[in-house]
Amino acid sequence: MSQSSFCFRELDMSYNELRKDCLLDRWVVIATERSRRPTDFALPKQETAKTAICPMCVGNENMTPPALMLYLRENGEIKKSQDPLVGERPKNWIVRDIPNLYPAFGPPKQPGDEKQIVKSECLWNAIGQHEVLVESPNHDEDPADAELPQLGLLINAYIDRLKELSAKPYVKYVSIFRNYRIEAGASLSHAHSQIIATPMVPTIIQEEQKSSKEYYDNHCKCVFCHIIEREAKSPRLILDSVDFVVLAPYASINPMEFWIFPKKHAQNILNLTADEVAAFAKTLKVSLKALKDLVNDPPYNFGFHLAIAPQTQDSYHWHLEVYPKLATWAGFEKSTGVYINTVTPEEAADSLRKQTKTTNF
Ligand SMILES: [Zn+2]
Ligand SMILES: [Zn+2]
Ligand SMILES: [Zn+2]
């Protein structure tokens, strides 16, 4: 046996990092010891089961409940409308918002029900709304490849639905999210987002709102504005444009996770200008395209974090969080709420930053 066979690997004396989210009481192990490069995740794609008839495709409007909101193209103009309760439903839609057939949260069934949501401390009626937003007549539309005007219409539709739902007195939060590919929970392959209005503020958002309010009360400054300034000079910066920044969060729990922040302070998307909507569409497309090209079109979820109550106006700052689904959470994560991330946020940002530079329009 040669002498080299007895050589041990040089001992690495550094530790994995245990990072804590700056707003949430949540820990993540950044496992540099087991680190993987972003391209290591390029797995073969799992095909979505093709249904014989897609209920979201043009011509099948009668397979769904009547649309609550439609954007119609008429004589070259975009018109907002809704499906009639009886009679022919329009087929010239470009965005179509429908009630979910199997809602997690449903509207009040009787007048007055919305005033009695809380039955006891641990039992509430799940009153709210659950909608499916069909993003395009094009079945395979993907935000990473979509035309920017269509993506702009999708963002306008998010704004319109948020406006209507957040005005309901029993709605305390509106979750707008997207599941991309079957592995990330999309049961139908037609391009769609979901919108769920809830009678309480969900825990993660509530924690963010509480911590940012505390920071505001102590520093007279929004913590997210502070994070944006600080991270713009960090190795976690992915994209910096006039109106938006894209960052890999310091304590990312998912490999290749990134968040999109508007530079202008606002607690939600309701007052975005037309130019800001266009800039957001471009930022979303460029970052999702970078992820798609870098890691072979991976499944992902994204969700808006926002606030609607007047008391959070100065302290909360909306953002969109994108969670690529590249790892499986198992016993440790599920039983402890502590996550292990095998791609450092700095490495994720570096690869995504380089990839965004190759996107042309
Ligand atoms: Zn379809
Ligand atoms: Zn802010
Ligand atoms: Zn957040």
mmCIF file of C-alpha atoms and ligand atoms in Angstrom:
data_model
loop_
_atom_site.group_PDB
_atom_site.id
_atom_site.type_symbol
_atom_site.label_atom_id
_atom_site.label_comp_id
_atom_site.label_asym_id
_atom_site.label_seq_id
_atom_site.Cartn_x
_atom_site.Cartn_y
_atom_site.Cartn_z
ATOM 1 C CA MET A 1 0.000 0.000 0.000
ATOM 2 C CA SER A 2 1.443 3.330 -1.003
ATOM 3 C CA GLN A 3 2.047 5.964 1.572
ATOM 4 C CA SER A 4 -0.550 8.306 0.063
ATOM 5 C CA SER A 5 -3.359 5.876 0.976
ATOM 6 C CA PHE A 6 -2.746 6.730 4.597
ATOM 7 C CA CYS A 7 -3.142 10.449 4.077
ATOM 8 C CA PHE A 8 -6.168 11.777 5.878
ATOM 9 C CA ARG A 9 -8.179 14.629 4.485
ATOM 10 C CA GLU A 10 -6.914 17.797 6.030
ATOM 11 C CA LEU A 11 -9.180 18.662 8.934
ATOM 12 C CA ASP A 12 -11.312 21.704 8.323
ATOM 13 C CA MET A 13 -11.479 23.575 11.602
ATOM 14 C CA SER A 14 -14.246 25.982 10.598
ATOM 15 C CA TYR A 15 -17.864 25.424 11.589
ATOM 16 C CA ASN A 16 -21.104 25.504 9.675
ATOM 17 C CA GLU A 17 -22.865 28.780 10.316
ATOM 18 C CA LEU A 18 -26.033 28.957 12.374
ATOM 19 C CA ARG A 19 -27.844 32.067 11.123
ATOM 20 C CA LYS A 20 -30.956 33.676 12.566
ATOM 21 C CA ASP A 21 -33.477 35.583 10.486
ATOM 22 C CA CYS A 22 -33.367 39.235 11.504
ATOM 23 C CA LEU A 23 -37.152 39.474 11.922
ATOM 24 C CA LEU A 24 -38.398 35.944 12.533
ATOM 25 C CA ASP A 25 -37.457 33.726 15.426
ATOM 26 C CA ARG A 26 -36.091 31.185 12.936
ATOM 27 C CA TRP A 27 -32.714 29.509 12.646
ATOM 28 C CA VAL A 28 -31.002 28.009 9.648
ATOM 29 C CA VAL A 29 -27.798 26.021 9.367
ATOM 30 C CA ILE A 30 -25.850 27.251 6.352
ATOM 31 C CA ALA A 31 -24.168 23.929 5.712
ATOM 32 C CA THR A 32 -20.958 24.866 3.948
ATOM 33 C CA GLU A 33 -19.543 21.487 5.018
ATOM 34 C CA ARG A 34 -22.053 19.745 2.760
ATOM 35 C CA SER A 35 -22.226 22.604 0.312
ATOM 36 C CA ARG A 36 -23.558 22.042 -3.168
ATOM 37 C CA ARG A 37 -23.158 24.232 -6.187
ATOM 38 C CA PRO A 38 -26.374 25.672 -7.686
ATOM 39 C CA THR A 39 -25.929 23.617 -10.843
ATOM 40 C CA ASP A 40 -25.846 20.379 -8.793
ATOM 41 C CA PHE A 41 -29.612 20.732 -8.444
ATOM 42 C CA ALA A 42 -30.303 20.439 -12.169
ATOM 43 C CA LEU A 43 -32.550 17.368 -11.936
ATOM 44 C CA PRO A 44 -34.629 15.909 -14.746
ATOM 45 C CA LYS A 45 -38.083 17.441 -14.964
ATOM 46 C CA GLN A 46 -41.187 15.627 -13.781
ATOM 47 C CA GLU A 47 -43.978 16.090 -16.279
ATOM 48 C CA THR A 48 -47.330 17.408 -15.094
ATOM 49 C CA ALA A 49 -50.091 14.926 -15.737
ATOM 50 C CA LYS A 50 -51.913 16.101 -18.852
ATOM 51 C CA THR A 51 -55.643 16.277 -18.260
ATOM 52 C CA ALA A 52 -57.846 15.591 -21.244
ATOM 53 C CA ILE A 53 -59.619 18.932 -20.965
ATOM 54 C CA CYS A 54 -58.148 21.932 -19.167
ATOM 55 C CA PRO A 55 -60.910 23.848 -17.334
ATOM 56 C CA MET A 56 -58.795 27.014 -17.486
ATOM 57 C CA CYS A 57 -58.283 27.051 -21.265
ATOM 58 C CA VAL A 58 -60.243 29.359 -23.585
ATOM 59 C CA GLY A 59 -63.547 27.769 -24.608
ATOM 60 C CA ASN A 60 -63.962 25.881 -21.316
ATOM 61 C CA GLU A 61 -65.230 28.838 -19.272
ATOM 62 C CA ASN A 62 -68.382 26.912 -18.300
ATOM 63 C CA MET A 63 -66.290 24.269 -16.495
ATOM 64 C CA THR A 64 -65.508 26.765 -13.702
ATOM 65 C CA PRO A 65 -67.670 28.942 -11.454
ATOM 66 C CA PRO A 66 -68.407 32.373 -13.036
ATOM 67 C CA ALA A 67 -65.377 34.665 -13.041
ATOM 68 C CA LEU A 68 -65.308 37.341 -10.336
ATOM 69 C CA MET A 69 -63.050 39.493 -12.472
ATOM 70 C CA LEU A 70 -61.996 39.435 -16.106
ATOM 71 C CA TYR A 71 -59.673 41.531 -18.189
ATOM 72 C CA LEU A 72 -61.128 41.508 -21.683
ATOM 73 C CA ARG A 73 -59.447 42.682 -24.855
ATOM 74 C CA GLU A 74 -61.958 44.703 -26.872
ATOM 75 C CA ASN A 75 -61.039 46.843 -29.891
ATOM 76 C CA GLY A 76 -57.403 46.864 -28.791
ATOM 77 C CA GLU A 77 -58.289 48.109 -25.284
ATOM 78 C CA ILE A 78 -58.232 46.286 -21.956
ATOM 79 C CA LYS A 79 -61.593 46.341 -20.205
ATOM 80 C CA LYS A 80 -62.360 45.105 -16.682
ATOM 81 C CA SER A 81 -65.483 42.959 -16.407
ATOM 82 C CA GLN A 82 -66.935 39.803 -14.835
ATOM 83 C CA ASP A 83 -68.841 36.760 -16.052
ATOM 84 C CA PRO A 84 -72.635 37.072 -16.212
ATOM 85 C CA LEU A 85 -74.380 34.704 -13.759
ATOM 86 C CA VAL A 86 -76.475 33.320 -16.617
ATOM 87 C CA GLY A 87 -75.844 33.201 -20.322
ATOM 88 C CA GLU A 88 -72.753 33.149 -22.491
ATOM 89 C CA ARG A 89 -69.414 33.786 -20.782
ATOM 90 C CA PRO A 90 -66.839 35.904 -22.622
ATOM 91 C CA LYS A 91 -64.019 34.053 -24.391
ATOM 92 C CA ASN A 92 -61.900 37.104 -25.213
ATOM 93 C CA TRP A 93 -60.370 37.294 -21.732
ATOM 94 C CA ILE A 94 -56.685 37.761 -21.091
ATOM 95 C CA VAL A 95 -56.752 37.354 -17.297
ATOM 96 C CA ARG A 96 -59.549 35.488 -15.506
ATOM 97 C CA ASP A 97 -60.129 35.355 -11.737
ATOM 98 C CA ILE A 98 -62.449 32.582 -10.514
ATOM 99 C CA PRO A 99 -63.530 31.230 -7.125
ATOM 100 C CA ASN A 100 -61.639 28.068 -6.121
ATOM 101 C CA LEU A 101 -63.928 25.029 -6.467
ATOM 102 C CA TYR A 102 -62.554 23.593 -3.200
ATOM 103 C CA PRO A 103 -61.927 26.715 -1.101
ATOM 104 C CA ALA A 104 -59.862 26.633 2.092
ATOM 105 C CA PHE A 105 -61.571 29.868 3.166
ATOM 106 C CA GLY A 106 -65.119 30.640 2.009
ATOM 107 C CA PRO A 107 -67.275 33.788 2.081
ATOM 108 C CA PRO A 108 -69.977 34.198 4.771
ATOM 109 C CA LYS A 109 -72.914 31.859 4.009
ATOM 110 C CA GLN A 110 -75.537 33.898 5.875
ATOM 111 C CA PRO A 111 -75.643 37.647 6.497
ATOM 112 C CA GLY A 112 -74.012 38.339 9.851
ATOM 113 C CA ASP A 113 -71.801 35.198 9.857
ATOM 114 C CA GLU A 114 -68.775 37.419 9.274
ATOM 115 C CA LYS A 115 -69.404 39.051 12.645
ATOM 116 C CA GLN A 116 -69.090 35.719 14.452
ATOM 117 C CA ILE A 117 -65.865 34.305 13.079
ATOM 118 C CA VAL A 118 -64.299 33.602 16.476
ATOM 119 C CA LYS A 119 -66.116 30.692 18.157
ATOM 120 C CA SER A 120 -63.496 30.269 20.879
ATOM 121 C CA GLU A 121 -59.796 31.045 21.312
ATOM 122 C CA CYS A 122 -58.829 27.916 19.403
ATOM 123 C CA LEU A 123 -61.760 27.628 17.021
ATOM 124 C CA TRP A 124 -62.638 30.086 14.300
ATOM 125 C CA ASN A 125 -64.794 29.735 11.188
ATOM 126 C CA ALA A 126 -62.531 29.799 8.139
ATOM 127 C CA ILE A 127 -64.358 32.754 6.588
ATOM 128 C CA GLY A 128 -62.551 34.591 3.821
ATOM 129 C CA GLN A 129 -62.117 33.932 0.136
ATOM 130 C CA HIS A 130 -60.111 31.584 -2.066
ATOM 131 C CA GLU A 131 -59.598 32.486 -5.703
ATOM 132 C CA VAL A 132 -57.681 31.153 -8.682
ATOM 133 C CA LEU A 133 -56.215 33.727 -11.024
ATOM 134 C CA VAL A 134 -55.763 32.348 -14.531
ATOM 135 C CA GLU A 135 -52.751 34.341 -15.683
ATOM 136 C CA SER A 136 -53.117 34.020 -19.429
ATOM 137 C CA PRO A 137 -55.154 32.302 -22.154
ATOM 138 C CA ASN A 138 -51.866 30.574 -23.025
ATOM 139 C CA HIS A 139 -51.909 27.222 -21.166
ATOM 140 C CA ASP A 140 -48.112 26.986 -20.804
ATOM 141 C CA GLU A 141 -47.441 30.633 -19.956
ATOM 142 C CA ASP A 142 -44.434 30.889 -17.653
ATOM 143 C CA PRO A 143 -43.559 34.232 -16.004
ATOM 144 C CA ALA A 144 -39.890 33.572 -16.872
ATOM 145 C CA ASP A 145 -40.748 33.646 -20.578
ATOM 146 C CA ALA A 146 -43.966 35.696 -20.636
ATOM 147 C CA GLU A 147 -44.331 38.924 -22.598
ATOM 148 C CA LEU A 148 -43.794 41.872 -20.245
ATOM 149 C CA PRO A 149 -47.189 43.534 -20.985
ATOM 150 C CA GLN A 150 -48.986 40.272 -20.044
ATOM 151 C CA LEU A 151 -46.959 40.053 -16.829
ATOM 152 C CA GLY A 152 -47.885 43.680 -16.138
ATOM 153 C CA LEU A 153 -51.570 42.751 -16.504
ATOM 154 C CA LEU A 154 -51.102 39.902 -14.050
ATOM 155 C CA ILE A 155 -49.630 42.323 -11.491
ATOM 156 C CA ASN A 156 -52.524 44.720 -12.107
ATOM 157 C CA ALA A 157 -54.903 41.831 -11.463
ATOM 158 C CA TYR A 158 -53.135 41.105 -8.143
ATOM 159 C CA ILE A 159 -53.616 44.780 -7.238
ATOM 160 C CA ASP A 160 -57.308 44.772 -8.214
ATOM 161 C CA ARG A 161 -58.060 41.650 -6.196
ATOM 162 C CA LEU A 162 -56.107 42.925 -3.187
ATOM 163 C CA LYS A 163 -58.074 46.172 -3.352
ATOM 164 C CA GLU A 164 -61.435 44.423 -3.361
ATOM 165 C CA LEU A 165 -60.644 41.735 -0.784
ATOM 166 C CA SER A 166 -58.766 43.941 1.698
ATOM 167 C CA ALA A 167 -61.782 46.290 1.833
ATOM 168 C CA LYS A 168 -63.967 43.547 3.335
ATOM 169 C CA PRO A 169 -64.287 44.172 7.077
ATOM 170 C CA TYR A 170 -63.669 40.523 8.019
ATOM 171 C CA VAL A 171 -60.490 40.185 5.914
ATOM 172 C CA LYS A 172 -57.288 40.728 7.879
ATOM 173 C CA TYR A 173 -54.820 39.422 5.301
ATOM 174 C CA VAL A 174 -54.668 38.625 1.597
ATOM 175 C CA SER A 175 -52.132 36.006 0.556
ATOM 176 C CA ILE A 176 -51.162 36.103 -3.118
ATOM 177 C CA PHE A 177 -48.984 33.203 -4.187
ATOM 178 C CA ARG A 178 -47.992 30.940 -7.037
ATOM 179 C CA ASN A 179 -47.043 27.256 -7.185
ATOM 180 C CA TYR A 180 -44.930 26.417 -10.216
ATOM 181 C CA ARG A 181 -44.879 22.800 -11.416
ATOM 182 C CA ILE A 182 -46.515 19.761 -9.858
ATOM 183 C CA GLU A 183 -43.647 19.182 -7.381
ATOM 184 C CA ALA A 184 -44.385 22.603 -5.857
ATOM 185 C CA GLY A 185 -48.089 21.871 -5.463
ATOM 186 C CA ALA A 186 -49.604 23.008 -8.779
ATOM 187 C CA SER A 187 -52.327 20.419 -9.388
ATOM 188 C CA LEU A 188 -53.353 21.985 -12.711
ATOM 189 C CA SER A 189 -50.723 22.851 -15.270
ATOM 190 C CA HIS A 190 -52.438 25.936 -16.764
ATOM 191 C CA ALA A 191 -50.584 29.082 -15.630
ATOM 192 C CA HIS A 192 -52.309 30.346 -12.498
ATOM 193 C CA SER A 193 -51.786 32.067 -9.160
ATOM 194 C CA GLN A 194 -53.954 31.786 -6.064
ATOM 195 C CA ILE A 195 -55.349 34.396 -3.728
ATOM 196 C CA ILE A 196 -56.541 33.554 -0.215
ATOM 197 C CA ALA A 197 -58.156 36.154 2.033
ATOM 198 C CA THR A 198 -58.037 35.213 5.729
ATOM 199 C CA PRO A 199 -59.787 36.514 8.876
ATOM 200 C CA MET A 200 -56.454 36.609 10.775
ATOM 201 C CA VAL A 201 -52.891 37.636 9.901
ATOM 202 C CA PRO A 202 -50.908 34.406 9.250
ATOM 203 C CA THR A 203 -48.117 33.711 11.737
ATOM 204 C CA ILE A 204 -45.013 34.461 9.642
ATOM 205 C CA ILE A 205 -46.421 37.763 8.414
ATOM 206 C CA GLN A 206 -47.612 38.644 11.894
ATOM 207 C CA GLU A 207 -44.092 38.005 13.253
ATOM 208 C CA GLU A 208 -42.561 40.175 10.526
ATOM 209 C CA GLN A 209 -45.088 42.921 11.237
ATOM 210 C CA LYS A 210 -44.442 42.775 14.984
ATOM 211 C CA SER A 211 -40.636 42.833 14.704
ATOM 212 C CA SER A 212 -40.629 45.611 12.120
ATOM 213 C CA LYS A 213 -43.009 47.699 14.276
ATOM 214 C CA GLU A 214 -40.659 47.275 17.238
ATOM 215 C CA TYR A 215 -37.703 48.323 15.076
ATOM 216 C CA TYR A 216 -39.641 51.335 13.815
ATOM 217 C CA ASP A 217 -40.601 52.405 17.328
ATOM 218 C CA ASN A 218 -36.955 52.206 18.431
ATOM 219 C CA HIS A 219 -35.195 53.646 15.355
ATOM 220 C CA CYS A 220 -37.847 55.764 13.592
ATOM 221 C CA LYS A 221 -36.945 53.871 10.449
ATOM 222 C CA CYS A 222 -38.365 50.951 8.480
ATOM 223 C CA VAL A 223 -36.220 47.881 9.044
ATOM 224 C CA PHE A 224 -36.750 46.719 5.452
ATOM 225 C CA CYS A 225 -35.518 50.078 4.071
ATOM 226 C CA HIS A 226 -32.481 49.542 6.308
ATOM 227 C CA ILE A 227 -31.976 45.958 5.042
ATOM 228 C CA ILE A 228 -32.228 47.141 1.408
ATOM 229 C CA GLU A 229 -29.539 49.790 1.961
ATOM 230 C CA ARG A 230 -27.257 47.415 3.843
ATOM 231 C CA GLU A 231 -27.674 44.429 1.539
ATOM 232 C CA ALA A 232 -27.165 46.497 -1.624
ATOM 233 C CA LYS A 233 -23.490 46.565 -0.638
ATOM 234 C CA SER A 234 -23.343 42.892 0.347
ATOM 235 C CA PRO A 235 -22.409 39.737 -1.583
ATOM 236 C CA ARG A 236 -26.097 38.763 -1.366
ATOM 237 C CA LEU A 237 -27.203 41.382 -3.899
ATOM 238 C CA ILE A 238 -28.563 39.829 -7.105
ATOM 239 C CA LEU A 239 -30.080 42.742 -9.006
ATOM 240 C CA ASP A 240 -30.256 46.482 -8.394
ATOM 241 C CA SER A 241 -32.474 48.629 -10.620
ATOM 242 C CA VAL A 242 -34.048 52.075 -10.274
ATOM 243 C CA ASP A 243 -37.177 50.800 -8.518
ATOM 244 C CA PHE A 244 -36.406 47.278 -7.239
ATOM 245 C CA VAL A 245 -33.671 45.188 -5.647
ATOM 246 C CA VAL A 246 -33.363 41.404 -5.611
ATOM 247 C CA LEU A 247 -31.504 39.812 -2.700
ATOM 248 C CA ALA A 248 -30.651 36.365 -1.410
ATOM 249 C CA PRO A 249 -31.764 36.684 2.228
ATOM 250 C CA TYR A 250 -29.045 36.347 4.879
ATOM 251 C CA ALA A 251 -30.788 33.396 6.576
ATOM 252 C CA SER A 252 -32.340 31.727 3.478
ATOM 253 C CA ILE A 253 -33.976 28.452 4.372
ATOM 254 C CA ASN A 254 -34.212 27.259 0.738
ATOM 255 C CA PRO A 255 -31.284 26.784 -1.642
ATOM 256 C CA MET A 256 -31.347 29.641 -4.230
ATOM 257 C CA GLU A 257 -34.079 31.544 -2.378
ATOM 258 C CA PHE A 258 -34.439 35.216 -3.319
ATOM 259 C CA TRP A 259 -36.632 38.156 -2.339
ATOM 260 C CA ILE A 260 -37.702 41.119 -4.458
ATOM 261 C CA PHE A 261 -38.074 44.484 -2.668
ATOM 262 C CA PRO A 262 -39.397 47.775 -4.006
ATOM 263 C CA LYS A 263 -37.006 50.610 -3.149
ATOM 264 C CA LYS A 264 -39.929 52.943 -2.474
ATOM 265 C CA HIS A 265 -41.358 52.332 0.963
ATOM 266 C CA ALA A 266 -44.938 51.010 0.855
ATOM 267 C CA GLN A 267 -46.726 48.412 2.950
ATOM 268 C CA ASN A 268 -48.484 46.842 -0.034
ATOM 269 C CA ILE A 269 -48.837 46.979 -3.811
ATOM 270 C CA LEU A 270 -52.045 49.047 -3.962
ATOM 271 C CA ASN A 271 -50.383 52.329 -4.933
ATOM 272 C CA LEU A 272 -47.862 51.085 -7.483
ATOM 273 C CA THR A 273 -47.713 53.414 -10.486
ATOM 274 C CA ALA A 274 -47.942 52.072 -14.040
ATOM 275 C CA ASP A 275 -44.168 52.548 -14.400
ATOM 276 C CA GLU A 276 -43.522 50.659 -11.154
ATOM 277 C CA VAL A 277 -45.799 47.807 -12.293
ATOM 278 C CA ALA A 278 -43.775 47.580 -15.518
ATOM 279 C CA ALA A 279 -40.499 47.655 -13.562
ATOM 280 C CA PHE A 280 -41.760 44.963 -11.183
ATOM 281 C CA ALA A 281 -42.833 42.771 -14.131
ATOM 282 C CA LYS A 282 -39.354 43.085 -15.600
ATOM 283 C CA THR A 283 -37.613 42.347 -12.278
ATOM 284 C CA LEU A 284 -39.812 39.293 -11.696
ATOM 285 C CA LYS A 285 -39.213 37.977 -15.180
ATOM 286 C CA VAL A 286 -35.437 38.507 -15.122
ATOM 287 C CA SER A 287 -35.012 36.793 -11.740
ATOM 288 C CA LEU A 288 -37.288 33.844 -12.525
ATOM 289 C CA LYS A 289 -35.587 33.424 -15.905
ATOM 290 C CA ALA A 290 -32.173 33.363 -14.200
ATOM 291 C CA LEU A 291 -33.397 30.658 -11.802
ATOM 292 C CA LYS A 292 -34.929 28.670 -14.656
ATOM 293 C CA ASP A 293 -31.788 28.754 -16.805
ATOM 294 C CA LEU A 294 -29.415 28.112 -13.927
ATOM 295 C CA VAL A 295 -31.153 25.120 -12.345
ATOM 296 C CA ASN A 296 -33.014 23.471 -15.248
ATOM 297 C CA ASP A 297 -36.479 24.951 -14.742
ATOM 298 C CA PRO A 298 -36.978 23.953 -11.096
ATOM 299 C CA PRO A 299 -40.299 23.912 -9.226
ATOM 300 C CA TYR A 300 -40.807 26.912 -6.958
ATOM 301 C CA ASN A 301 -43.370 28.777 -4.890
ATOM 302 C CA PHE A 302 -43.579 32.504 -4.547
ATOM 303 C CA GLY A 303 -45.658 34.579 -2.175
ATOM 304 C CA PHE A 304 -46.166 38.259 -1.454
ATOM 305 C CA HIS A 305 -45.606 39.514 2.066
ATOM 306 C CA LEU A 306 -47.615 42.676 2.647
ATOM 307 C CA ALA A 307 -49.749 44.491 5.177
ATOM 308 C CA ILE A 308 -53.153 46.129 4.931
ATOM 309 C CA ALA A 309 -53.781 47.702 8.358
ATOM 310 C CA PRO A 310 -53.188 51.485 8.657
ATOM 311 C CA GLN A 311 -51.056 51.034 11.797
ATOM 312 C CA THR A 312 -48.350 49.146 9.824
ATOM 313 C CA GLN A 313 -48.101 51.746 7.071
ATOM 314 C CA ASP A 314 -44.741 53.224 8.148
ATOM 315 C CA SER A 315 -43.133 50.125 9.642
ATOM 316 C CA TYR A 316 -43.934 47.379 7.095
ATOM 317 C CA HIS A 317 -42.508 47.132 3.598
ATOM 318 C CA TRP A 318 -43.978 44.707 1.042
ATOM 319 C CA HIS A 319 -41.807 42.191 -0.781
ATOM 320 C CA LEU A 320 -42.096 39.033 -2.827
ATOM 321 C CA GLU A 321 -40.366 35.884 -1.544
ATOM 322 C CA VAL A 322 -39.376 33.165 -4.037
ATOM 323 C CA TYR A 323 -38.710 29.659 -2.686
ATOM 324 C CA PRO A 324 -37.151 27.262 -5.215
ATOM 325 C CA LYS A 325 -38.002 23.671 -4.315
ATOM 326 C CA LEU A 326 -34.616 22.014 -4.507
ATOM 327 C CA ALA A 327 -34.373 20.304 -1.124
ATOM 328 C CA THR A 328 -36.587 17.982 0.879
ATOM 329 C CA TRP A 329 -37.397 18.977 4.422
ATOM 330 C CA ALA A 330 -37.209 15.882 6.549
ATOM 331 C CA GLY A 331 -37.206 14.809 10.208
ATOM 332 C CA PHE A 332 -34.910 17.506 11.578
ATOM 333 C CA GLU A 333 -36.662 20.421 9.841
ATOM 334 C CA LYS A 334 -40.173 19.086 10.529
ATOM 335 C CA SER A 335 -39.584 18.252 14.168
ATOM 336 C CA THR A 336 -37.560 21.334 15.123
ATOM 337 C CA GLY A 337 -38.386 24.198 12.744
ATOM 338 C CA VAL A 338 -34.619 24.613 12.197
ATOM 339 C CA TYR A 339 -33.605 24.344 8.551
ATOM 340 C CA ILE A 340 -30.481 23.143 6.789
ATOM 341 C CA ASN A 341 -29.545 24.997 3.615
ATOM 342 C CA THR A 342 -26.732 23.498 1.561
ATOM 343 C CA VAL A 343 -26.203 26.513 -0.720
ATOM 344 C CA THR A 344 -24.878 29.630 0.949
ATOM 345 C CA PRO A 345 -26.982 32.723 0.163
ATOM 346 C CA GLU A 346 -23.760 34.386 -1.045
ATOM 347 C CA GLU A 347 -23.112 31.617 -3.574
ATOM 348 C CA ALA A 348 -26.774 31.620 -4.673
ATOM 349 C CA ALA A 349 -26.614 35.402 -5.205
ATOM 350 C CA ASP A 350 -23.345 35.164 -7.125
ATOM 351 C CA SER A 351 -24.732 32.586 -9.585
ATOM 352 C CA LEU A 352 -28.091 34.344 -9.985
ATOM 353 C CA ARG A 353 -26.398 37.742 -10.430
ATOM 354 C CA LYS A 354 -24.183 36.408 -13.224
ATOM 355 C CA GLN A 355 -27.155 34.660 -14.841
ATOM 356 C CA THR A 356 -29.401 37.772 -14.796
ATOM 357 C CA LYS A 357 -26.749 39.596 -16.838
ATOM 358 C CA THR A 358 -27.302 37.155 -19.712
ATOM 359 C CA THR A 359 -31.058 37.855 -19.994
ATOM 360 C CA ASN A 360 -31.909 39.985 -23.011
ATOM 361 C CA PHE A 361 -35.260 41.428 -23.960
HETATM 362 ZN ZN ZN B 1 -55.211 25.231 -20.033
HETATM 363 ZN ZN ZN B 2 -39.422 50.566 4.149
HETATM 364 ZN ZN ZN B 3 -41.171 38.366 4.358
#
